[in-house]
Tab-separated table of C-alpha atoms in Angstrom:
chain	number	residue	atom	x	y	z
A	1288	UNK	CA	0.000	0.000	0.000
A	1289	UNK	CA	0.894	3.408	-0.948
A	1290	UNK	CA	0.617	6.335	1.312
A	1291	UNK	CA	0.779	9.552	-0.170
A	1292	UNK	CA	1.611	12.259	2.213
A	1293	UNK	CA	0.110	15.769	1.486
A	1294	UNK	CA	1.948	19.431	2.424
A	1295	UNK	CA	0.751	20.050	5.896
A	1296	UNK	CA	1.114	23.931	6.534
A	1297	UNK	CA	-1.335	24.681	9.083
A	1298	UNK	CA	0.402	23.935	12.345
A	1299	UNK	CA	-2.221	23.945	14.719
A	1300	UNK	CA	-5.822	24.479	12.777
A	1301	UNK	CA	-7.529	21.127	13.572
A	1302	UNK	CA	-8.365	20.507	9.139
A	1303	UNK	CA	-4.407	19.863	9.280
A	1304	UNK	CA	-4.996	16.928	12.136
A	1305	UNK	CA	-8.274	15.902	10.782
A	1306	UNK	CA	-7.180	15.739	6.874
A	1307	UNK	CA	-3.909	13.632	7.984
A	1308	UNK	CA	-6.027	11.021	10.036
A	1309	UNK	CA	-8.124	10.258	6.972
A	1310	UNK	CA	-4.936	9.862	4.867
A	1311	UNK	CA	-3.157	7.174	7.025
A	1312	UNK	CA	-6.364	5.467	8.363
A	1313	UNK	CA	-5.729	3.035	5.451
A	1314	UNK	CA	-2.580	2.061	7.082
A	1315	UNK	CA	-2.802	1.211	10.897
A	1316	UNK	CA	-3.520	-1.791	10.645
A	1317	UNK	CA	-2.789	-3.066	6.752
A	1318	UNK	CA	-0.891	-6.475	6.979
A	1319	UNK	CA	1.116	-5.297	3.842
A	1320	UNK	CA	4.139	-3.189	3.485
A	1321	UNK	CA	2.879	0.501	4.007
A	1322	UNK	CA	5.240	2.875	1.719
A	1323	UNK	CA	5.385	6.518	2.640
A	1324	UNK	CA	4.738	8.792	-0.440
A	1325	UNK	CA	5.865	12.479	-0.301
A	1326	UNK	CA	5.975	13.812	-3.694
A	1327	UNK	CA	3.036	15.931	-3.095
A	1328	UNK	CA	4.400	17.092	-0.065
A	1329	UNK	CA	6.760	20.638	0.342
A	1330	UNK	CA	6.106	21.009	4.046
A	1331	UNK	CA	5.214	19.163	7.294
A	1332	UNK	CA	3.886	20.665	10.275
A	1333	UNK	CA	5.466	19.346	13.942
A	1334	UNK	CA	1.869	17.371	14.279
A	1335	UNK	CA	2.409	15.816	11.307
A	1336	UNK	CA	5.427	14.415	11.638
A	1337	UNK	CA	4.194	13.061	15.087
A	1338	UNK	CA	1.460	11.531	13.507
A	1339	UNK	CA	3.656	9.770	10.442
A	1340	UNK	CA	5.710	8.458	13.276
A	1341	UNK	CA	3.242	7.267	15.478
A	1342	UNK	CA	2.125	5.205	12.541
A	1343	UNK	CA	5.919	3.928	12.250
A	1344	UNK	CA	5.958	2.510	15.617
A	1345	UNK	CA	2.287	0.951	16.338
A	1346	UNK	CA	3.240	-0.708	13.142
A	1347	UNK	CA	6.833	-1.856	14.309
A	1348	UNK	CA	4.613	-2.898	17.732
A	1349	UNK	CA	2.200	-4.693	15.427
A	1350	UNK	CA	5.154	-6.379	13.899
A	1351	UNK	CA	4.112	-4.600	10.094
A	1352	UNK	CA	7.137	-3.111	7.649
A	1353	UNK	CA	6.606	0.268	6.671
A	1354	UNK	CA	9.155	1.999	4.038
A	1355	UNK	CA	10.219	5.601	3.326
A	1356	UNK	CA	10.327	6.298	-0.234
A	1357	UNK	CA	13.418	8.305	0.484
A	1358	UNK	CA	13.532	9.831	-3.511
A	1359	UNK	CA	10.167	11.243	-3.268
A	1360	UNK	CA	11.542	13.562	-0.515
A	1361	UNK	CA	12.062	17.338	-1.492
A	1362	UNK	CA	15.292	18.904	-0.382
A	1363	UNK	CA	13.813	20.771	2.194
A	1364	UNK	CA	11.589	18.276	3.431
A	1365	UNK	CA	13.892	15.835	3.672
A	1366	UNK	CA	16.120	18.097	5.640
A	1367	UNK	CA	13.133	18.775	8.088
A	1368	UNK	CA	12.494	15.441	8.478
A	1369	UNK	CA	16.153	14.105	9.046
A	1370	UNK	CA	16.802	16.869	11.607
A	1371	UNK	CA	13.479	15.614	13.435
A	1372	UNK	CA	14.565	12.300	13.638
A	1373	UNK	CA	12.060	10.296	11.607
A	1374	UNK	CA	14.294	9.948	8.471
A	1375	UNK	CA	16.327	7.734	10.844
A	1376	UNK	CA	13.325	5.499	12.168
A	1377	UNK	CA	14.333	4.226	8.585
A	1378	UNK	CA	18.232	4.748	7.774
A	1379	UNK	CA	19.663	4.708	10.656
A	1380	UNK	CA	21.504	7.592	10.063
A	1381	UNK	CA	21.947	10.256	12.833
A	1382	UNK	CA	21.175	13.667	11.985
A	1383	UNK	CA	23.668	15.782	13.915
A	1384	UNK	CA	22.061	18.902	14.024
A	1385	UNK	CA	18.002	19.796	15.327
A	1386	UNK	CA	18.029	23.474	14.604
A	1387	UNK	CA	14.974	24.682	15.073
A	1388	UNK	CA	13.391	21.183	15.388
A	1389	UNK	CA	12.462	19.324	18.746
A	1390	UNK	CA	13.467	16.073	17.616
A	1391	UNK	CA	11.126	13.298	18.079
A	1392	UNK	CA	10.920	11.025	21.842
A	1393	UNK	CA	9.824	8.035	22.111
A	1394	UNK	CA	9.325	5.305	24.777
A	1395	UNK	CA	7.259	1.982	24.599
A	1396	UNK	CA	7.222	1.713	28.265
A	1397	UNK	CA	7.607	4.541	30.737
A	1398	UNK	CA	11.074	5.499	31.499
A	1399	UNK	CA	10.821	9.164	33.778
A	1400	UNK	CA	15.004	9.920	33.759
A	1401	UNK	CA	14.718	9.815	29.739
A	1402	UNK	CA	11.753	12.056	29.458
A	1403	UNK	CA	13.349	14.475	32.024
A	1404	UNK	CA	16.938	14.321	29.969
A	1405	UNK	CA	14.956	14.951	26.858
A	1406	UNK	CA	12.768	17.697	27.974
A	1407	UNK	CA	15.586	19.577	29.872
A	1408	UNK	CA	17.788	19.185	26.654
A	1409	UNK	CA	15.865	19.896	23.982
A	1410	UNK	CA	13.074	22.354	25.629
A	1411	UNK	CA	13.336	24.110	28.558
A	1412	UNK	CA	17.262	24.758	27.759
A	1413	UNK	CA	16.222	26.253	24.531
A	1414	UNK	CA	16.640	30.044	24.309
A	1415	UNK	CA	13.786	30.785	22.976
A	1416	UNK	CA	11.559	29.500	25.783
A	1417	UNK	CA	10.075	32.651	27.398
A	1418	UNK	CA	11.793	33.301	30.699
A	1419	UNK	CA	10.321	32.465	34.081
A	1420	UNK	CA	11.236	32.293	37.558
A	1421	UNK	CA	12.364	29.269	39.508
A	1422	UNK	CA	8.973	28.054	40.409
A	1423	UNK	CA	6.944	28.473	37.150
A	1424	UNK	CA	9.607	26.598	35.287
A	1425	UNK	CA	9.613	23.949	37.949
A	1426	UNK	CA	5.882	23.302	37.503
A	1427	UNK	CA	5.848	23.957	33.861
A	1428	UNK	CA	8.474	21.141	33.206
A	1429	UNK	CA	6.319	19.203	35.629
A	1430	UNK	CA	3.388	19.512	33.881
A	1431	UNK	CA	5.070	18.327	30.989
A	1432	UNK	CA	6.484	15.160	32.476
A	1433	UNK	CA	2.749	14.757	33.832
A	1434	UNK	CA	1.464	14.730	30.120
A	1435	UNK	CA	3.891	12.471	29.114
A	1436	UNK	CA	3.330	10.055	31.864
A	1437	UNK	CA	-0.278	9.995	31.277
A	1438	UNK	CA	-0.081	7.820	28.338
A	1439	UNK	CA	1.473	5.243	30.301
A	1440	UNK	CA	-0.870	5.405	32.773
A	1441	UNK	CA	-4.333	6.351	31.267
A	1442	UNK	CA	-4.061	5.270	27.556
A	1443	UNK	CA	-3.144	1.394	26.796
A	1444	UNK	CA	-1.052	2.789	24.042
A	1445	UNK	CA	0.730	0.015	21.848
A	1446	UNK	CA	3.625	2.646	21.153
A	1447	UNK	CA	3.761	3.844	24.419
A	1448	UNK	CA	4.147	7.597	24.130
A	1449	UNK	CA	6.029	10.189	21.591
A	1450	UNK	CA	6.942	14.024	21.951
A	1451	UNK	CA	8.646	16.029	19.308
A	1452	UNK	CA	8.150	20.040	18.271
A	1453	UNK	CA	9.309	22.824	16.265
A	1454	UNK	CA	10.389	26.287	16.325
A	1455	UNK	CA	9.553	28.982	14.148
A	1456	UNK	CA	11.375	32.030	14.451
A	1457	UNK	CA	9.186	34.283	12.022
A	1458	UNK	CA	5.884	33.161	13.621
A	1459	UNK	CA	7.515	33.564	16.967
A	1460	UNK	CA	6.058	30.091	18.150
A	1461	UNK	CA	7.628	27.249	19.771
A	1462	UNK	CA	5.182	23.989	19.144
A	1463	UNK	CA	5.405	20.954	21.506
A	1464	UNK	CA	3.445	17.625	20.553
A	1465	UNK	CA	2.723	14.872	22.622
A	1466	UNK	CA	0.921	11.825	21.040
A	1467	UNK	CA	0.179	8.154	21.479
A	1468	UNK	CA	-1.904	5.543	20.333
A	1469	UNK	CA	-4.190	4.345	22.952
A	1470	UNK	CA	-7.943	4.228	23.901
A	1471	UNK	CA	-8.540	7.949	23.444
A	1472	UNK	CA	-9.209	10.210	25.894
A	1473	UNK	CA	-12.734	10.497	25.498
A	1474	UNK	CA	-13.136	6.498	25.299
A	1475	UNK	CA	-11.038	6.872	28.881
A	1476	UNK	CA	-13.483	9.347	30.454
A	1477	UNK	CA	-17.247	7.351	29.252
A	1478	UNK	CA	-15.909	4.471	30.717
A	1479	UNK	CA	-13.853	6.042	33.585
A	1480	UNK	CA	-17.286	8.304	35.089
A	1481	UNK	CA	-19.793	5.161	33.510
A	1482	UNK	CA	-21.753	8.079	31.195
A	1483	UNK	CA	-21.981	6.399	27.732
A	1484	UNK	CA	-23.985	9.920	26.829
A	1485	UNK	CA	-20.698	12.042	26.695
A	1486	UNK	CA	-19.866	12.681	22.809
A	1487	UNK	CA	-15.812	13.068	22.205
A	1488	UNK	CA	-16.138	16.565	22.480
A	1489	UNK	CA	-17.924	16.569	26.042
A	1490	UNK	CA	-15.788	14.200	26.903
A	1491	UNK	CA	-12.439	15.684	26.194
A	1492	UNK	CA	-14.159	19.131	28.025
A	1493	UNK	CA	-14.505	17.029	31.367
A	1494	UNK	CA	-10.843	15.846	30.975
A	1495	UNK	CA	-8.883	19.446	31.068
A	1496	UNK	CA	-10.741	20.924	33.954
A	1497	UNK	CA	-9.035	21.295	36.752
A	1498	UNK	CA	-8.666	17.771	39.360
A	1499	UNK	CA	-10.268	15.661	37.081
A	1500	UNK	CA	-8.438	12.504	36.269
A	1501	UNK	CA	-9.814	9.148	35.148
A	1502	UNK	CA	-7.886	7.128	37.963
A	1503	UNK	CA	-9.392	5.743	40.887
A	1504	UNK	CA	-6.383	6.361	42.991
A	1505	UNK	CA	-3.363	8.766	42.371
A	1506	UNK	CA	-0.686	10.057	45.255
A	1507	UNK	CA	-0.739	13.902	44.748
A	1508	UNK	CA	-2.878	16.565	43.174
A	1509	UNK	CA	-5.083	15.753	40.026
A	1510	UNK	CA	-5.828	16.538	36.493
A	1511	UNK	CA	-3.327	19.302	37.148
A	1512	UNK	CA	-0.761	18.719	34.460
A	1513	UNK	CA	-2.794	20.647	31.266
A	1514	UNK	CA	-4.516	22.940	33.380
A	1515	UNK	CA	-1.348	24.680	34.430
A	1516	UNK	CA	-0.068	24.340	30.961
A	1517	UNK	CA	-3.743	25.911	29.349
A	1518	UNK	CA	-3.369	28.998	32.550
A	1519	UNK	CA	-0.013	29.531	31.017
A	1520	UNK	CA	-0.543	29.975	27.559
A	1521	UNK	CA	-3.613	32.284	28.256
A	1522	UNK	CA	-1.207	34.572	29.694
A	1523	UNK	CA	1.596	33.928	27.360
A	1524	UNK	CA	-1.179	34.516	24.451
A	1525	UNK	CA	-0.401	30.907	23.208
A	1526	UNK	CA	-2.210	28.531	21.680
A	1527	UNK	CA	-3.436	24.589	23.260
A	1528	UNK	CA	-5.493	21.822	20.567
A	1529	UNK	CA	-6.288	18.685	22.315
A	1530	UNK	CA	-7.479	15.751	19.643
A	1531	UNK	CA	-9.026	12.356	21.158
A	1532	UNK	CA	-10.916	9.902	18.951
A	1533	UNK	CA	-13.064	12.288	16.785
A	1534	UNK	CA	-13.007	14.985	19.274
A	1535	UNK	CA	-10.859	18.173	19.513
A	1536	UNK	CA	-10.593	21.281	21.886
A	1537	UNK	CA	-8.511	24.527	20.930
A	1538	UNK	CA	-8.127	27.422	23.049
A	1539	UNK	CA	-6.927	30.615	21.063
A	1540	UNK	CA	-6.401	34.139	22.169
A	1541	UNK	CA	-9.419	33.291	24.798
A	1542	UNK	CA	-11.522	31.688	22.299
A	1543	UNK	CA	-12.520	28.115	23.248
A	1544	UNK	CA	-13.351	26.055	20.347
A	1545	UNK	CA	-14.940	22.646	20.945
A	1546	UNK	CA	-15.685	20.547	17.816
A	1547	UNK	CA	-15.723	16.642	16.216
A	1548	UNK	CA	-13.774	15.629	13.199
A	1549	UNK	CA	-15.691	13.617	10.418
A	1550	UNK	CA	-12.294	11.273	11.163
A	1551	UNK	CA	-11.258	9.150	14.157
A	1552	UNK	CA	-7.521	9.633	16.016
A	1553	UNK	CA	-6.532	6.533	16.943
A	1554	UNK	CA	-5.484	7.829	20.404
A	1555	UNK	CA	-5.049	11.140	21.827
A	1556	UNK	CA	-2.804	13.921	20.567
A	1557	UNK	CA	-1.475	17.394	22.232
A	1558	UNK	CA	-0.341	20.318	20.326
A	1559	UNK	CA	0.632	23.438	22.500
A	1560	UNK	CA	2.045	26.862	20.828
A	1561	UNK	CA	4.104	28.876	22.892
A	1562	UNK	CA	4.577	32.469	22.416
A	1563	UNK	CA	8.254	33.477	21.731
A	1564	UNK	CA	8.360	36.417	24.524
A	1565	UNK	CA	12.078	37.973	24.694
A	1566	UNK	CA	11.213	40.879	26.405
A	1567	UNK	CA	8.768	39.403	29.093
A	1568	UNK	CA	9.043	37.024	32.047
A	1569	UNK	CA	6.916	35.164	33.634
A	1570	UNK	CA	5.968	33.861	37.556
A	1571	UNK	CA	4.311	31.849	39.387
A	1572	UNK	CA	3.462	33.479	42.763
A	1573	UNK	CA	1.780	31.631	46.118
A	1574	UNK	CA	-0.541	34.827	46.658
C-alpha cells in the first residue's frame, strides 16, 4: 500500500490533524508493506510528523514493515524530516544537528530519567523558551512530564508515548506535541465516570478541567498537568489543541473552540504553541 503524504502547513488548525487522520487510516492496521509517499508534499507541520511516526511505531509494535520512499523527498523536506529524527526510524543515520526542530521522543514503556533528559535538553534549555522564575519553570516542566506520563498510565497505548516540536522564528512560536496511540481520551473518560452519553467533544471538556483525572487512585494533586499548561498559555497569548478519537478542543487568544472531526484519532494527541516572549518574564506566585 501506498501512502501519499500531502503538504501540511497549518500547524495547529484542527483541518491539518483531521485531513492527515483520513490519509493514514488506510494504514494502521494493513498487513502489507505501508510505503510513505511524499511527492506531493513541500512542508510538514510538527503534528504531522508526530502523527507519520506514530504510525511507524504501532506498526513496528504490530510487527508490520513500513518503508520511506526516500527519492520522493524534497530537499527541504527531507532536511526537516532528518533533523526531526524520523528519516532515521528508517536509515539509521543520525542527523547531527536539530536546529529549530524538537526532535522526536519516544518510549514503549515509561522510562521518567529519559523524558526528564529529553525535555531539559531539547526544551526548557532552549533560548527561545520565554523566561520564568524558579517556580513556574519547575511546575511547567512538571506539567510536561505529567502529560507524558499519562499515556502510560491512562491510555493502553501500543507505542507507548512520543513528543517532538518545532520552532519557528518568524511566527515567533515554539510547538510541543505529545501523542500516542491508545484508547482515546474520550473512550477513557465514558468508561472512567460510567456516562456512555458524553460525545468526544464533552468528553475531552470534562478531561482538562481542573482535578479531574480518570484514575481511581493517584498520590498527589489531580488533572493538574494541562490545566497549568492551558493557565499559562492564556497569559503567554499561546495557543493549546487537544485531539481524542473524533473529538478536539482549541483554546486561542481566549476563544474556546470545541468541535468533532468527520475522522477518528486513533489515540489522543497534544499540540501546545508557545509564544516566543524575549522581552517578558513570567511567575508563578503563592498569593
Amino acid at each position: 500500500m501506498k501512502i501519499q503524504v500531502p503538504t501540511i502547513s497549518q500547524p495547529g488548525r484542527h483541518i491539518s490533524v483531521e485531513t492527515l487522520v483520513d490519509i493514514l487510516s488506510p494504514a494502521w492496521e494493513c498487513q502489507d508493506v505501508v510505503a510513505l509517499s511524499f511527492t506531493e508534499c513541500s512542508f510538514l507541520s510538527a503534528e504531522a510528523s508526530a502523527l507519520l511516526a506514530g504510525l511507524v511505531y504501532q506498526r513496528i509494535a504490530n510487527k508490520l514493515d513500513t518503508v520511506l520512499l526516500e527519492h520522493t523527498l524534497e530537499k527541504r523536506v527531507h532536511r526537516n524530516l532528518s533533523k526531526m529524527g524520523f528519516v532515521e526510524l528508517f536509515t539509521r543515520e543520525e542527523c547531527l544537528s536539530n536546529e529549530n526542530s524538537i526532535p522526536i521522543y519516544h518510549q514503549f514503556e515509561h522510562d521518567l530519567e529519559g523524558i526528564v533528559y529529553y525535555l531539559e535538553r531539547h526544551v526548557m534549555s532552549r533560548s527561545e523558551m520565554p523566561e520564568m522564575n524558579a517556580a513556574l519553570r519547575k511546575e511547567i516542566r512538571r506539567s510536561f512530564i505529567e502529560i507524558f506520563g499519562n499515556t502510560f498510565l491512562h491510555s493502553g497505548s501500543r507505542i507507548g508515548g512520543l513528543v517532538c516540536g518545532q520552532i519557528y522564528p518568524n511566527l515567533k512560536q515554539i510547538q510541543l506535541i505529545f501523542f500516542d496511540t491508545g484508547v482515546g481520551i474520550s473512550s477513557r473518560v465514558r468508561a472512567a465516570t460510567k456516562d456512555s452519553t458524553r460525545d468526544d467533544r464533552a468528553a475531552l471538556y470534562w478531561a482538562i478541567q481542573k482535578g479531574n483525572s480518570t484514575l481511581d487512585q493517584v498520590d498527589g494533586p489531580r488533572g493538574l498537568g494541562l490545566y497549568l499548561v492551558r493557565k499559562f498559555l492564556e497569559v503567554n497569548v499561546g495557543e493549546f489543541h487537544i485531539y481524542s478519537n473524533k473529538g478536539y478542543y482549541s483554546e486561542r487568544g481566549g476563544e474556546q473552540n470545541p468541535g468533532l472531526m468527520k475522522v477518528e484519532l486513533p489515540g489522543t494527541l497534544i499540540d501546545l504553541r508557545i509564544q516566543i516572549t524575549p522581552n517578558i518574564s513570567y511567575a508563578l506566585t503563592t498569593a
